C-alpha cells in the first residue's frame, strides 16, 4: 500500500527593512500593531556589549508596552556563534517558560542575528523573529537575506538554515558607538557589494570613505540604502543560492578560510577584505580585471582601514587546505566568484557564476600576498 502526501507550499516571506535612527520606538509600535501576530512573549537575544548599549532598553520598552520580555545574553564575539551557544539559548528560553507562542528579537551584530535567527528557526519547530541590526556589517549584509547559521570547529557558517525575519531594523545611530575597527570591518561587505554590482557606488565610496568612517549622516544613509538595494536585488531572484546568490560570496572563499585559520583574530570583514584582494588578483590573472582596477579595489579597502595582505603568522598551507571547506566546492574542486572590472561579475554559463580554480592557480595568487 502506498499513500501520497500532497503538501504544496505557497510561501510569502516578504518583509520590510526600515532604515533610520533610534528605531526602538518603531519596533514596539510595530509589535503593538501585530507585526508578530499573536505573540505577546519576546526573547530578546543580544551579546554582552550590546546588552547595556541598546538591548536592555528595548526589553524595558517591550515590558512598558505590556508585553512579556526576557533578555538572553551571549558573550560578545564570533566564538559565540556555535551549536553550544544555540543550545544555551534554547535551554534558557525553555527554562523561562518560552514555548511556541513566543517570538525572538535579535538585537546586535551579525553574530547575534545569525545565531538568534537559527535558534528561532528550530525553537518549537520555528517561531518568528525580528532583526534589530546594531553594526554596519549586520546592516550591510548579515541581518538581511535570511541566511542564518553557526560556526563549527571546521569552518564558519556550515550549519544553518534559510529563515526570513518578520522585519529588519537598521538603526544608523547605533554605528556611533561602534569601535573604529568594527566600522571598518562592516565596510568590507559594503565595498564587496559595490565591486560586484554597482560601479557608481564604488565611485561614491572612493569619494566618501573617510566621511563614512567619521560618521557623516548622509554618507551613512547612502551606504545603508545601497547595500540593502543590491542584496535585495540578488536575493529576490535566488533566495536559496541555486546560482546567482553565489555572487554575494565574492571574496568569501579566501575570506572565510582565513577567518577560521586566524582563529578569529581577524574580524569577518577583515578576512573578507583579504579575500576581495585575492579574488581581484585571481580575476586579473584571467584577464577579467586590469592592474589599475585591482589597485583601485585594494586602495579603497586600505583607506577603509582594512588589510589586503595575508598577515604574518597565518599558516599558508593550512589556508590552502581550508579553502576546501567552502560551500561552493563542487566534486572536490574549488570554485571562485570573480569580479569583472569594477561593478560586475563574470558569468561562466547558464546560472553559473563561479569558476573552477586549481589549487596551483589560487596558490600562485596567495604567494603574491
Ligand atoms: N547571514 C548572512 O548573510 C551574513 C552575511 C555576512 C556576515 N555574516 C556574519 O556576521 C558576523 C559578523 O557580523 P558583525 O561584524 O556584526 O559581528 P558581531 O555581531 O560580533 O559584532 C561585532 C562587535 O561589535 C559589538 N557591537 C555590536 N553593535 C555594537 C554597537 N552598536 N556599538 C558598539 N559595539 C557593538 C559586538 O558586541 C561585537 O563585539 C559573522 O559571523 C558573519 O559570518 C552573516
Short mmCIF file of C-alpha atoms and ligand atoms in Angstrom, two decimals:
data_model
loop_
_atom_site.label_atom_id
_atom_site.label_comp_id
_atom_site.label_asym_id
_atom_site.label_seq_id
_atom_site.Cartn_x
_atom_site.Cartn_y
_atom_site.Cartn_z
CA UNK A 1 0.00 0.00 0.00
CA UNK A 2 1.19 3.49 -0.61
CA UNK A 3 -0.07 6.94 0.34
CA UNK A 4 0.74 10.13 -1.43
CA UNK A 5 1.14 13.07 0.93
CA UNK A 6 0.21 16.07 -1.16
CA UNK A 7 1.72 19.09 0.55
CA UNK A 8 2.09 22.08 -1.69
CA UNK A 9 3.72 25.10 -0.25
CA UNK A 10 2.84 28.67 -1.07
CA UNK A 11 5.04 30.99 0.92
CA UNK A 12 5.10 34.74 1.18
CA UNK A 13 8.23 35.57 3.15
CA UNK A 14 8.22 39.25 2.19
CA UNK A 15 9.33 41.64 4.88
CA UNK A 16 10.21 45.28 5.41
CA UNK A 17 13.64 46.72 6.08
CA UNK A 18 13.41 50.01 7.91
CA UNK A 19 16.47 52.25 7.84
CA UNK A 20 16.58 55.15 10.28
CA UNK A 21 17.83 56.50 13.59
CA UNK A 22 16.68 55.44 17.05
CA UNK A 23 14.15 52.88 15.84
CA UNK A 24 13.39 51.31 19.23
CA UNK A 25 10.00 53.04 19.37
CA UNK A 26 9.17 51.87 15.85
CA UNK A 27 9.86 48.28 16.92
CA UNK A 28 7.49 48.40 19.91
CA UNK A 29 4.83 50.21 17.86
CA UNK A 30 5.07 47.57 15.12
CA UNK A 31 4.71 44.77 17.65
CA UNK A 32 1.71 46.51 19.20
CA UNK A 33 0.25 46.72 15.70
CA UNK A 34 0.58 42.96 15.19
CA UNK A 35 3.96 42.51 13.47
CA UNK A 36 4.47 39.23 15.34
CA UNK A 37 0.84 38.12 15.12
CA UNK A 38 -0.48 36.86 18.42
CA UNK A 39 2.92 36.62 20.11
CA UNK A 40 2.99 38.54 23.41
CA UNK A 41 6.17 36.99 24.81
CA UNK A 42 9.52 38.06 23.41
CA UNK A 43 13.01 36.63 23.81
CA UNK A 44 15.46 39.48 23.29
CA UNK A 45 18.74 37.86 22.19
CA UNK A 46 21.84 40.02 22.39
CA UNK A 47 25.52 39.97 23.33
CA UNK A 48 27.45 41.26 26.32
CA UNK A 49 28.44 44.54 24.60
CA UNK A 50 25.08 45.40 23.11
CA UNK A 51 23.09 44.48 26.23
CA UNK A 52 23.87 47.69 28.10
CA UNK A 53 24.01 49.86 24.98
CA UNK A 54 20.66 49.01 23.38
CA UNK A 55 19.11 45.64 24.25
CA UNK A 56 18.16 46.33 27.89
CA UNK A 57 16.36 49.48 26.83
CA UNK A 58 14.46 47.59 24.13
CA UNK A 59 13.49 44.91 26.68
CA UNK A 60 12.24 47.60 29.08
CA UNK A 61 10.26 49.27 26.31
CA UNK A 62 8.61 45.96 25.41
CA UNK A 63 7.58 45.46 29.04
CA UNK A 64 6.27 49.02 29.25
CA UNK A 65 4.21 48.29 26.14
CA UNK A 66 2.54 45.46 28.04
CA UNK A 67 4.47 42.52 26.59
CA UNK A 68 6.32 39.83 28.48
CA UNK A 69 10.03 40.09 27.61
CA UNK A 70 13.22 38.41 28.81
CA UNK A 71 16.76 39.17 27.75
CA UNK A 72 19.23 36.41 26.84
CA UNK A 73 22.87 37.45 26.62
CA UNK A 74 25.73 35.64 24.89
CA UNK A 75 29.40 36.63 25.26
CA UNK A 76 30.34 39.11 22.50
CA UNK A 77 32.38 37.80 19.57
CA UNK A 78 32.47 35.25 16.75
CA UNK A 79 33.40 32.45 19.14
CA UNK A 80 29.84 32.56 20.47
CA UNK A 81 28.32 31.60 17.12
CA UNK A 82 28.24 27.90 17.98
CA UNK A 83 25.87 24.99 18.36
CA UNK A 84 26.67 25.07 22.09
CA UNK A 85 25.51 28.68 22.37
CA UNK A 86 22.34 27.83 20.44
CA UNK A 87 21.70 25.06 22.97
CA UNK A 88 22.32 27.53 25.81
CA UNK A 89 19.74 29.92 24.34
CA UNK A 90 17.21 27.14 23.80
CA UNK A 91 17.58 25.74 27.31
CA UNK A 92 17.44 29.22 28.87
CA UNK A 93 14.31 30.06 26.90
CA UNK A 94 12.63 26.78 27.83
CA UNK A 95 13.53 27.32 31.49
CA UNK A 96 11.95 30.77 31.41
CA UNK A 97 8.71 29.30 30.10
CA UNK A 98 9.09 30.20 26.41
CA UNK A 99 7.07 27.92 24.13
CA UNK A 100 5.70 28.06 20.59
CA UNK A 101 3.73 31.25 21.17
CA UNK A 102 6.82 33.45 21.52
CA UNK A 103 8.93 35.46 19.10
CA UNK A 104 12.64 36.26 19.08
CA UNK A 105 14.07 39.78 18.81
CA UNK A 106 17.74 39.75 17.78
CA UNK A 107 19.49 42.94 18.88
CA UNK A 108 23.11 43.13 17.80
CA UNK A 109 25.58 42.46 15.03
CA UNK A 110 25.84 39.55 12.61
CA UNK A 111 26.81 37.05 15.28
CA UNK A 112 23.61 37.74 17.19
CA UNK A 113 21.33 37.91 14.12
CA UNK A 114 22.80 34.68 12.63
CA UNK A 115 22.54 32.77 15.91
CA UNK A 116 19.16 34.14 17.00
CA UNK A 117 17.64 33.60 13.54
CA UNK A 118 18.79 29.97 13.50
CA UNK A 119 17.57 29.43 17.08
CA UNK A 120 14.19 30.92 16.19
CA UNK A 121 14.00 28.62 13.16
CA UNK A 122 14.15 25.44 15.24
CA UNK A 123 12.71 26.54 18.61
CA UNK A 124 9.35 24.82 18.93
CA UNK A 125 9.81 23.87 15.23
CA UNK A 126 10.02 27.53 14.35
CA UNK A 127 8.93 30.82 15.88
CA UNK A 128 9.06 34.23 14.20
CA UNK A 129 11.98 36.61 14.65
CA UNK A 130 12.92 40.21 14.08
CA UNK A 131 16.41 41.64 13.46
CA UNK A 132 17.48 44.90 15.07
CA UNK A 133 20.90 45.42 13.47
CA UNK A 134 23.41 47.43 15.52
CA UNK A 135 26.57 47.04 13.40
CA UNK A 136 27.36 48.28 9.92
CA UNK A 137 28.21 44.71 8.93
CA UNK A 138 24.82 43.42 10.05
CA UNK A 139 23.14 46.36 8.31
CA UNK A 140 25.11 45.82 5.11
CA UNK A 141 24.74 42.09 4.94
CA UNK A 142 24.12 39.72 7.85
CA UNK A 143 20.68 40.85 9.03
CA UNK A 144 19.19 40.89 5.52
CA UNK A 145 18.57 37.94 3.23
CA UNK A 146 17.50 35.18 5.60
CA UNK A 147 20.70 33.17 5.92
CA UNK A 148 21.22 32.03 9.49
CA UNK A 149 23.97 29.79 10.78
CA UNK A 150 26.52 28.77 13.38
CA UNK A 151 30.22 28.03 13.01
CA UNK A 152 31.80 24.67 13.74
CA UNK A 153 35.43 23.86 14.61
CA UNK A 154 35.98 23.02 10.89
CA UNK A 155 34.72 26.27 9.37
CA UNK A 156 32.23 29.13 9.55
CA UNK A 157 28.53 29.04 8.67
CA UNK A 158 28.30 25.37 7.65
CA UNK A 159 25.29 24.53 9.81
CA UNK A 160 22.20 26.67 9.50
CA UNK A 161 19.02 27.38 7.62
CA UNK A 162 17.30 29.88 5.38
CA UNK A 163 14.92 31.69 7.69
CA UNK A 164 13.49 35.07 6.84
CA UNK A 165 12.81 37.63 9.59
CA UNK A 166 9.48 39.41 10.08
CA UNK A 167 11.24 42.73 9.74
CA UNK A 168 14.73 44.22 9.82
CA UNK A 169 15.51 47.49 11.61
CA UNK A 170 18.73 49.21 10.59
CA UNK A 171 19.47 51.77 13.25
CA UNK A 172 22.24 54.01 11.93
CA UNK A 173 22.53 55.76 15.30
CA UNK A 174 23.98 52.54 16.72
CA UNK A 175 27.05 52.92 14.48
CA UNK A 176 28.14 55.86 16.67
CA UNK A 177 29.15 53.51 19.48
CA UNK A 178 30.88 51.00 17.20
CA UNK A 179 34.62 50.73 17.73
CA UNK A 180 36.51 52.01 14.67
CA UNK A 181 37.83 48.53 13.86
CA UNK A 182 34.25 47.18 13.72
CA UNK A 183 33.13 50.03 11.48
CA UNK A 184 35.95 49.21 9.07
CA UNK A 185 35.01 45.54 9.21
CA UNK A 186 31.48 46.44 8.13
CA UNK A 187 32.83 48.43 5.23
CA UNK A 188 34.30 45.27 3.70
CA UNK A 189 30.86 43.89 2.81
CA UNK A 190 29.85 47.35 1.62
CA UNK A 191 32.85 47.54 -0.71
CA UNK A 192 32.10 43.97 -1.82
CA UNK A 193 28.60 45.00 -2.88
CA UNK A 194 29.95 47.88 -4.93
CA UNK A 195 32.62 45.68 -6.53
CA UNK A 196 30.12 43.07 -7.67
CA UNK A 197 27.18 45.15 -8.73
CA UNK A 198 27.39 48.93 -8.52
CA UNK A 199 30.16 50.92 -10.15
CA UNK A 200 28.52 54.21 -9.15
CA UNK A 201 28.52 53.13 -5.51
CA UNK A 202 32.20 52.16 -5.80
CA UNK A 203 32.99 55.64 -7.09
CA UNK A 204 30.91 57.18 -4.31
CA UNK A 205 32.90 55.17 -1.77
CA UNK A 206 36.13 56.36 -3.37
CA UNK A 207 34.91 59.91 -2.81
CA UNK A 208 33.43 59.46 0.68
CA UNK A 209 35.10 56.62 2.56
CA UNK A 210 36.61 58.94 5.17
CA UNK A 211 33.21 60.65 5.63
CA UNK A 212 31.63 57.29 6.44
CA UNK A 213 34.37 56.48 8.94
CA UNK A 214 33.75 59.88 10.53
CA UNK A 215 30.02 59.10 10.83
CA UNK A 216 28.75 61.61 8.25
CA UNK A 217 24.96 61.24 8.29
CA UNK A 218 24.28 61.49 4.55
CA UNK A 219 27.11 59.12 3.62
CA UNK A 220 25.99 56.53 6.21
CA UNK A 221 22.40 56.68 4.98
CA UNK A 222 23.55 56.34 1.38
CA UNK A 223 25.50 53.14 2.03
CA UNK A 224 22.77 51.66 4.25
CA UNK A 225 20.29 52.04 1.40
CA UNK A 226 22.59 50.93 -1.41
CA UNK A 227 23.67 47.81 0.49
CA UNK A 228 20.06 46.74 1.03
CA UNK A 229 19.20 47.52 -2.57
CA UNK A 230 21.96 45.32 -4.00
CA UNK A 231 21.38 42.46 -1.60
CA UNK A 232 17.63 42.59 -2.16
CA UNK A 233 18.00 42.54 -5.94
CA UNK A 234 20.11 39.37 -5.76
CA UNK A 235 18.23 37.53 -3.00
CA UNK A 236 14.86 38.23 -4.59
CA UNK A 237 15.99 36.35 -7.70
CA UNK A 238 17.68 33.43 -5.95
CA UNK A 239 16.76 33.13 -2.28
CA UNK A 240 18.19 29.60 -1.85
CA UNK A 241 21.52 30.21 -3.62
CA UNK A 242 20.97 27.91 -6.58
CA UNK A 243 23.06 30.20 -8.78
CA UNK A 244 23.00 33.99 -8.80
CA UNK A 245 23.16 34.37 -5.00
CA UNK A 246 26.65 32.88 -5.12
CA UNK A 247 27.87 36.26 -6.35
CA UNK A 248 27.40 37.60 -2.81
CA UNK A 249 30.21 35.20 -1.94
CA UNK A 250 32.71 37.42 -3.70
CA UNK A 251 35.88 37.43 -1.61
CA UNK A 252 34.50 34.85 0.80
CA UNK A 253 36.35 31.75 -0.42
CA UNK A 254 39.67 33.02 0.88
CA UNK A 255 37.88 35.24 3.43
CA UNK A 256 36.08 32.50 5.34
CA UNK A 257 39.13 30.25 5.23
CA UNK A 258 41.48 32.88 6.61
CA UNK A 259 38.94 33.87 9.28
CA UNK A 260 38.99 30.30 10.63
CA UNK A 261 42.74 29.76 10.20
CA UNK A 262 43.39 33.01 12.11
CA UNK A 263 41.28 31.51 14.94
CA UNK A 264 39.03 34.57 14.63
CA UNK A 265 41.77 37.06 15.49
CA UNK A 266 40.77 38.59 12.14
CA UNK A 267 37.27 40.05 12.15
CA UNK A 268 34.87 38.79 9.49
CA UNK A 269 35.18 41.96 7.40
CA UNK A 270 38.97 41.99 7.69
CA UNK A 271 39.09 38.42 6.42
CA UNK A 272 36.67 39.29 3.59
CA UNK A 273 38.88 42.25 2.66
CA UNK A 274 41.88 39.96 2.15
CA UNK A 275 39.58 37.65 0.19
CA UNK A 276 38.43 40.52 -2.02
CA UNK A 277 42.03 41.39 -2.82
CA UNK A 278 42.75 37.71 -3.58
CA UNK A 279 39.80 37.32 -5.96
CA UNK A 280 40.71 40.59 -7.71
CA UNK A 281 44.24 39.32 -8.32
CA UNK A 282 42.87 35.97 -9.49
CA UNK A 283 40.43 37.76 -11.77
CA UNK A 284 43.32 39.78 -13.24
CA UNK A 285 45.22 36.59 -13.97
CA UNK A 286 42.33 35.55 -16.28
CA UNK A 287 42.07 38.98 -17.89
CA UNK A 288 38.77 39.98 -16.20
CA UNK A 289 40.34 42.92 -14.38
CA UNK A 290 43.17 45.30 -15.19
CA UNK A 291 46.14 46.17 -12.97
CA UNK A 292 44.60 49.57 -12.37
CA UNK A 293 41.22 48.13 -11.31
CA UNK A 294 42.88 45.73 -8.87
CA UNK A 295 44.88 48.64 -7.42
CA UNK A 296 41.67 50.71 -7.03
CA UNK A 297 39.96 47.91 -5.11
CA UNK A 298 42.95 47.40 -2.82
CA UNK A 299 43.39 51.14 -2.28
CA UNK A 300 39.75 51.57 -1.28
CA UNK A 301 39.95 48.66 1.16
CA UNK A 302 43.10 50.11 2.71
CA UNK A 303 41.55 53.56 3.04
CA UNK A 304 38.66 51.87 4.86
CA UNK A 305 41.22 50.63 7.39
CA UNK A 306 41.20 47.05 6.13
CA UNK A 307 44.04 44.59 5.44
CA UNK A 308 44.76 43.42 1.88
CA UNK A 309 47.71 41.13 2.59
CA UNK A 310 47.90 37.83 4.44
CA UNK A 311 49.13 38.71 7.94
CA UNK A 312 52.31 37.23 9.42
CA UNK A 313 51.63 34.09 11.39
CA UNK A 314 48.96 32.70 9.06
CA UNK A 315 49.90 29.16 8.05
CA UNK A 316 49.60 29.32 4.26
CA UNK A 317 49.48 25.53 3.88
CA UNK A 318 46.60 25.37 6.35
CA UNK A 319 44.91 28.23 4.49
CA UNK A 320 45.07 26.37 1.15
CA UNK A 321 43.58 23.26 2.77
CA UNK A 322 40.85 25.28 4.47
CA UNK A 323 39.66 26.59 1.09
CA UNK A 324 38.10 23.16 0.53
CA UNK A 325 35.58 23.76 3.34
CA UNK A 326 33.95 26.44 1.16
CA UNK A 327 30.32 25.70 0.36
CA UNK A 328 30.88 26.42 -3.34
CA UNK A 329 33.25 23.44 -3.67
CA UNK A 330 31.80 21.00 -6.21
CA UNK A 331 33.10 17.45 -6.82
CA UNK A 332 36.04 18.29 -4.58
CA UNK A 333 37.09 21.25 -6.80
CA UNK A 334 37.49 24.84 -5.68
CA UNK A 335 35.16 27.38 -7.28
CA UNK A 336 35.62 31.17 -7.13
CA UNK A 337 33.29 34.05 -7.88
CA UNK A 338 35.29 36.55 -9.95
CA UNK A 339 34.91 40.27 -10.41
CA UNK A 340 34.53 41.74 -13.89
CA UNK A 341 36.10 45.19 -13.93
CA UNK A 342 34.55 47.45 -11.29
CA UNK A 343 30.89 46.76 -10.53
CA UNK A 344 30.43 43.49 -12.39
CA UNK A 345 30.69 39.70 -12.01
CA UNK A 346 31.87 37.15 -14.56
CA UNK A 347 29.19 34.70 -15.67
CA UNK A 348 30.53 31.29 -16.72
CA UNK A 349 27.41 29.62 -18.04
CA UNK A 350 23.68 29.36 -17.58
CA UNK A 351 23.06 30.37 -13.95
CA UNK A 352 26.75 29.66 -13.21
CA UNK A 353 28.72 32.40 -11.52
CA UNK A 354 31.75 30.57 -10.15
CA UNK A 355 34.87 29.35 -11.93
CA UNK A 356 36.73 26.16 -11.18
CA UNK A 357 40.16 27.11 -9.90
CA UNK A 358 43.05 24.73 -9.31
CA UNK A 359 44.99 24.78 -6.07
CA UNK A 360 48.05 25.87 -8.09
CA UNK A 361 46.23 28.86 -9.57
CA UNK A 362 44.99 30.23 -6.24
CA UNK A 363 48.24 29.19 -4.54
CA UNK A 364 50.20 31.35 -7.01
CA UNK A 365 47.98 34.34 -6.24
CA UNK A 366 48.28 33.87 -2.48
CA UNK A 367 52.09 33.77 -2.91
CA UNK A 368 51.91 37.39 -4.13
CA UNK A 369 50.06 38.42 -0.99
N1 LIG B 1 23.76 35.81 7.39
C1 LIG B 1 24.45 36.44 6.47
O1 LIG B 1 24.03 36.58 5.31
C2 LIG B 1 25.78 37.03 6.83
C3 LIG B 1 26.43 37.90 5.95
C4 LIG B 1 27.63 38.48 6.34
C5 LIG B 1 28.16 38.18 7.59
N2 LIG B 1 27.53 37.32 8.41
C6 LIG B 1 28.06 37.01 9.73
O2 LIG B 1 28.08 38.20 10.52
C7 LIG B 1 29.07 38.05 11.54
C8 LIG B 1 29.86 39.33 11.66
O3 LIG B 1 28.98 40.39 11.98
P1 LIG B 1 29.43 41.60 12.93
O4 LIG B 1 30.68 42.17 12.44
O5 LIG B 1 28.26 42.45 13.11
O6 LIG B 1 29.82 40.81 14.26
P2 LIG B 1 29.37 40.89 15.79
O7 LIG B 1 27.95 40.58 15.94
O8 LIG B 1 30.35 40.05 16.52
O9 LIG B 1 29.60 42.43 16.18
C9 LIG B 1 30.89 42.96 16.20
C10 LIG B 1 31.25 43.52 17.59
O10 LIG B 1 30.62 44.79 17.77
C11 LIG B 1 29.91 44.80 19.00
N3 LIG B 1 28.76 45.67 18.78
C12 LIG B 1 27.64 45.40 18.09
N4 LIG B 1 26.90 46.51 17.94
C13 LIG B 1 27.57 47.50 18.55
C14 LIG B 1 27.33 48.87 18.71
N5 LIG B 1 26.29 49.46 18.13
N6 LIG B 1 28.24 49.61 19.42
C15 LIG B 1 29.33 49.02 19.96
N7 LIG B 1 29.63 47.73 19.81
C16 LIG B 1 28.75 46.97 19.12
C17 LIG B 1 29.59 43.36 19.28
O11 LIG B 1 29.41 43.14 20.65
C18 LIG B 1 30.86 42.66 18.76
O12 LIG B 1 31.88 42.74 19.72
C19 LIG B 1 29.90 36.85 11.16
O13 LIG B 1 29.54 35.78 11.98
C20 LIG B 1 29.49 36.56 9.73
O14 LIG B 1 29.62 35.20 9.39
C21 LIG B 1 26.35 36.75 8.06
#
